[in-house]
PDB file of C-alpha atoms in Angstrom:
ATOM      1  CA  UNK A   1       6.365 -35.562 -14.478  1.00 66.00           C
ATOM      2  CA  UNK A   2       6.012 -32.838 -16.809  1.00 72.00           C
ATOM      3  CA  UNK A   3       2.525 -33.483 -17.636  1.00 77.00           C
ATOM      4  CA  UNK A   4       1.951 -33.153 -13.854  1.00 76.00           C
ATOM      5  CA  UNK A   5       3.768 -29.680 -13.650  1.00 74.00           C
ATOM      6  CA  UNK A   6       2.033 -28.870 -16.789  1.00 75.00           C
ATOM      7  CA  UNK A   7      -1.161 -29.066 -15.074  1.00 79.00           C
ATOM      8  CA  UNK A   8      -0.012 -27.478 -12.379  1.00 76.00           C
ATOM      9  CA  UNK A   9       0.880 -23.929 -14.148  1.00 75.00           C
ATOM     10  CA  UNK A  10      -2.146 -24.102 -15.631  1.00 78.00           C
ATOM     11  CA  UNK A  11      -4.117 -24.372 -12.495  1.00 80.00           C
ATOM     12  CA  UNK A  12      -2.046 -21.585 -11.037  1.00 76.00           C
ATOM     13  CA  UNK A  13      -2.582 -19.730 -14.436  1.00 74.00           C
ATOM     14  CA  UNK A  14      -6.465 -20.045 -14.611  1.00 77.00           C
ATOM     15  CA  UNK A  15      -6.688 -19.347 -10.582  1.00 75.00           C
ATOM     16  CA  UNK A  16      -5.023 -16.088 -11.201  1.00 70.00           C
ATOM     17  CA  UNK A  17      -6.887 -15.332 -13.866  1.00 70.00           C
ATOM     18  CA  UNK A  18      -9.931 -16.033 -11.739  1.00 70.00           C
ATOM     19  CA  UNK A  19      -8.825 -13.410  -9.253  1.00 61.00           C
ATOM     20  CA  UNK A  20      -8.437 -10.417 -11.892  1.00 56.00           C
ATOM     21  CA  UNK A  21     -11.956 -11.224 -13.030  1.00 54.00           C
ATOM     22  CA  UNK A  22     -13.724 -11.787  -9.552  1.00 53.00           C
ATOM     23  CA  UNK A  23     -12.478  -8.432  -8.494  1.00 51.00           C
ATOM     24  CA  UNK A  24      -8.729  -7.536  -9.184  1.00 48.00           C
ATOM     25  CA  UNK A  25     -10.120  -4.232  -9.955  1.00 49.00           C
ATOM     26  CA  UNK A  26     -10.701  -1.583  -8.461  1.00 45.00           C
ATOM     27  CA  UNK A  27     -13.603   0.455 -10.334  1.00 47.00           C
ATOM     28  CA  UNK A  28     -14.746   2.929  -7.860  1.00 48.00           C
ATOM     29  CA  UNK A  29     -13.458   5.490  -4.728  1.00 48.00           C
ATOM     30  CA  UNK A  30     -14.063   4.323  -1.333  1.00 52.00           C
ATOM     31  CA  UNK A  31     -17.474   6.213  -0.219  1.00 54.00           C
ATOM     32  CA  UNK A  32     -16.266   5.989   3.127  1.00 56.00           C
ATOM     33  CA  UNK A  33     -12.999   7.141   5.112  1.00 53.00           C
ATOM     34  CA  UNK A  34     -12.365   3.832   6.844  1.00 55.00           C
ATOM     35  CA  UNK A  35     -12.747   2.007   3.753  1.00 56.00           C
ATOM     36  CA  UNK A  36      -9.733   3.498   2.438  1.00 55.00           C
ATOM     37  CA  UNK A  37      -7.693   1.733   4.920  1.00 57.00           C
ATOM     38  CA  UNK A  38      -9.253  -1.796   3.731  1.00 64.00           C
ATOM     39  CA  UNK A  39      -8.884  -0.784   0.312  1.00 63.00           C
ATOM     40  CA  UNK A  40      -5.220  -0.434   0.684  1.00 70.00           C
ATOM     41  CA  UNK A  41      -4.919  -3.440   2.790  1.00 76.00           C
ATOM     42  CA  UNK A  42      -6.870  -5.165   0.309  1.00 76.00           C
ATOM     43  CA  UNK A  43      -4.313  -4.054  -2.558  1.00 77.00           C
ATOM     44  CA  UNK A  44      -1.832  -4.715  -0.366  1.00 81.00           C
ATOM     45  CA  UNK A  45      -2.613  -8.332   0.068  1.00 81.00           C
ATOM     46  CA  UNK A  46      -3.512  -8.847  -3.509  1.00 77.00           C
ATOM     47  CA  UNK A  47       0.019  -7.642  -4.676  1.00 78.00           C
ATOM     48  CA  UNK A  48       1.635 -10.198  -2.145  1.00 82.00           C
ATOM     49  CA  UNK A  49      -1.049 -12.947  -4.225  1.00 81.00           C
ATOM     50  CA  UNK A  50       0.269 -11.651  -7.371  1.00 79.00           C
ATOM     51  CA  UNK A  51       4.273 -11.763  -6.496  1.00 83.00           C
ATOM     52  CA  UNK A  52       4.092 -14.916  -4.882  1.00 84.00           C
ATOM     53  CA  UNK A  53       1.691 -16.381  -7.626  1.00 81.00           C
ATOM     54  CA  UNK A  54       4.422 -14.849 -10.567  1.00 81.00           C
ATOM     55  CA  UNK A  55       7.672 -16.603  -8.497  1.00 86.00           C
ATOM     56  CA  UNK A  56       5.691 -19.865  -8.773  1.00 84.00           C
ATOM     57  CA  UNK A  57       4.812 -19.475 -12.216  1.00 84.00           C
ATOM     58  CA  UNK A  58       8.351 -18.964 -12.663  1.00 87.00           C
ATOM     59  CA  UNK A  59       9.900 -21.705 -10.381  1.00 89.00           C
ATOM     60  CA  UNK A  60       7.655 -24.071 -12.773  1.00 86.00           C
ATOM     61  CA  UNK A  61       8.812 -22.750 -16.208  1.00 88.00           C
ATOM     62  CA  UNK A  62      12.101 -23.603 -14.864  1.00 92.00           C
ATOM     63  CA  UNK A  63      11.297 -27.121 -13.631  1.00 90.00           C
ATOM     64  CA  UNK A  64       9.750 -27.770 -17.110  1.00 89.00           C
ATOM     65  CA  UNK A  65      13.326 -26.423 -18.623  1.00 92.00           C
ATOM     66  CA  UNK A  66      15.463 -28.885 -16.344  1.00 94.00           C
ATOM     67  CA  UNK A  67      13.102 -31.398 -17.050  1.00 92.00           C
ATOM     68  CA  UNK A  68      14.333 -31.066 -21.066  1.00 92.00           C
ATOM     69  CA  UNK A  69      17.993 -30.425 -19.851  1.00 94.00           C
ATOM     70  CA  UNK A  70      17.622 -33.628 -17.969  1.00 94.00           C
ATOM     71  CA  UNK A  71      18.543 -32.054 -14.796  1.00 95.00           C
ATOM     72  CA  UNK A  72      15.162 -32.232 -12.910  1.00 95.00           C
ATOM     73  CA  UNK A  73      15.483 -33.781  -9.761  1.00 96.00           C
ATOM     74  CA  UNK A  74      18.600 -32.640  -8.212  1.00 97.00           C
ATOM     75  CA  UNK A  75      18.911 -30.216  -5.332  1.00 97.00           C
ATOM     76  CA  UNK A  76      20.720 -26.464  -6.962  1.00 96.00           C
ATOM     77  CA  UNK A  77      22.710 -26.210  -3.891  1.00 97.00           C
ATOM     78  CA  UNK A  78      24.193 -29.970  -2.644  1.00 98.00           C
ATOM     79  CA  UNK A  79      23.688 -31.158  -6.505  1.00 97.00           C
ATOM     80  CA  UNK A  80      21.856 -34.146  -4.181  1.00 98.00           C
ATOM     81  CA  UNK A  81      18.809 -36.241  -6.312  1.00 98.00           C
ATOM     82  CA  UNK A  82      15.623 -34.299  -3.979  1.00 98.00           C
ATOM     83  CA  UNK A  83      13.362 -37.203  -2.857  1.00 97.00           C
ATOM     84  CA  UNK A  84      10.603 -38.124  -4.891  1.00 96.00           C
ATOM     85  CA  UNK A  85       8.080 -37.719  -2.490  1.00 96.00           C
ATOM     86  CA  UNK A  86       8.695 -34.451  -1.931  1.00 96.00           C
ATOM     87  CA  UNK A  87       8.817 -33.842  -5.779  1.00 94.00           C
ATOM     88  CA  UNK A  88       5.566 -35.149  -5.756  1.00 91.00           C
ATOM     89  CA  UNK A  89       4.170 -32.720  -3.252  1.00 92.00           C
ATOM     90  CA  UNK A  90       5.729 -29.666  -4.965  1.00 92.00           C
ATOM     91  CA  UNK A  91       6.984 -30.623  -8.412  1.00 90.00           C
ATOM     92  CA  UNK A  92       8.691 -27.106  -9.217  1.00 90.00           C
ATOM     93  CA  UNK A  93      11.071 -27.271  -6.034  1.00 93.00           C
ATOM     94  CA  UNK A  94      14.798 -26.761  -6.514  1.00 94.00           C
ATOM     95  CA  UNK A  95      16.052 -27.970  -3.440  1.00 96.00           C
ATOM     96  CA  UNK A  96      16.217 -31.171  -1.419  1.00 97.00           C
ATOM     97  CA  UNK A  97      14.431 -30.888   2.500  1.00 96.00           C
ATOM     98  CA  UNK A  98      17.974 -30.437   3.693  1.00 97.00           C
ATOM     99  CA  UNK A  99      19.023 -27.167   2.111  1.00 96.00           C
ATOM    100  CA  UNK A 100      15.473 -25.602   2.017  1.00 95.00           C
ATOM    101  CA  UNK A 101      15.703 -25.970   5.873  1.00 95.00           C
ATOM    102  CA  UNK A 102      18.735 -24.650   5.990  1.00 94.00           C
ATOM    103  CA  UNK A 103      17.739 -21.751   3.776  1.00 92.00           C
ATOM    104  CA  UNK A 104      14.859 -21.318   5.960  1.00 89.00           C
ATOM    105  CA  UNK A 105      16.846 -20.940   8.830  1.00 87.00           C
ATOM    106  CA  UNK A 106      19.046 -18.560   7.099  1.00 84.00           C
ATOM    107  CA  UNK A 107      16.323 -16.213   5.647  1.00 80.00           C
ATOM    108  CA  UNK A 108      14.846 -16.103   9.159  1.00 78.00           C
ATOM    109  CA  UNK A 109      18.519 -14.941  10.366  1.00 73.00           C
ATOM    110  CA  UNK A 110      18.758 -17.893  12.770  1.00 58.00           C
ATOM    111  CA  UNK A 111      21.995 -19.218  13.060  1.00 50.00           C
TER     112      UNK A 111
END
């Protein structure tokens, strides 16, 4: 399993990396005034990449350091083992489908 998540970080990693070189940049002014607006919205959108991009980056360093502490696998709210298939779908999860729905739900502010 950590090979797989291994692999995984490193995809994320080069993808990333991909994006600051295909245009992450921003090397001239707008020429025109309603390109400023998709400028911004372009920045915008690229930030959102970025954040989301760093919180996986970090949810898999810490699946690699429960994987060591031998505690990979179980849910960080019930304490539950998470089902392997949906380990196998997204190997840097924390929780099992039961409290991620319920977080969900929360986040959302349904009760």
């Amino acid at each position: 399993k950590r090979k797989e998540i291994v692999e995984e970080l490193e995809s994320i990693k080069k993808a990333l990396s991909d994006g600051y070189e295909s245009g992450g940049e921003i090397t001239s002014y707008p020429s025109h005034v309603a390109d400023i607006g998709t400028d911004s919205s372009e920045m915008e959108t690229l930030s959102l990449i970025i954040t989301t991009v760093s919180q996986m980056l970090n949810d898999i360093d810490e699946a690699l350091g429960k994987i060591t502490e031998g505690t990979y696998g179980i849910c960080e709210i019930c304490g539950k083992e998470i089902n392997p298939e949906r380990l196998e779908f997204i190997p840097h999860t924390k929780l099992c489908i039961k409290c991620k729905e319920k977080e969900d739900i929360s986040v959302r502010g349904i009760r």
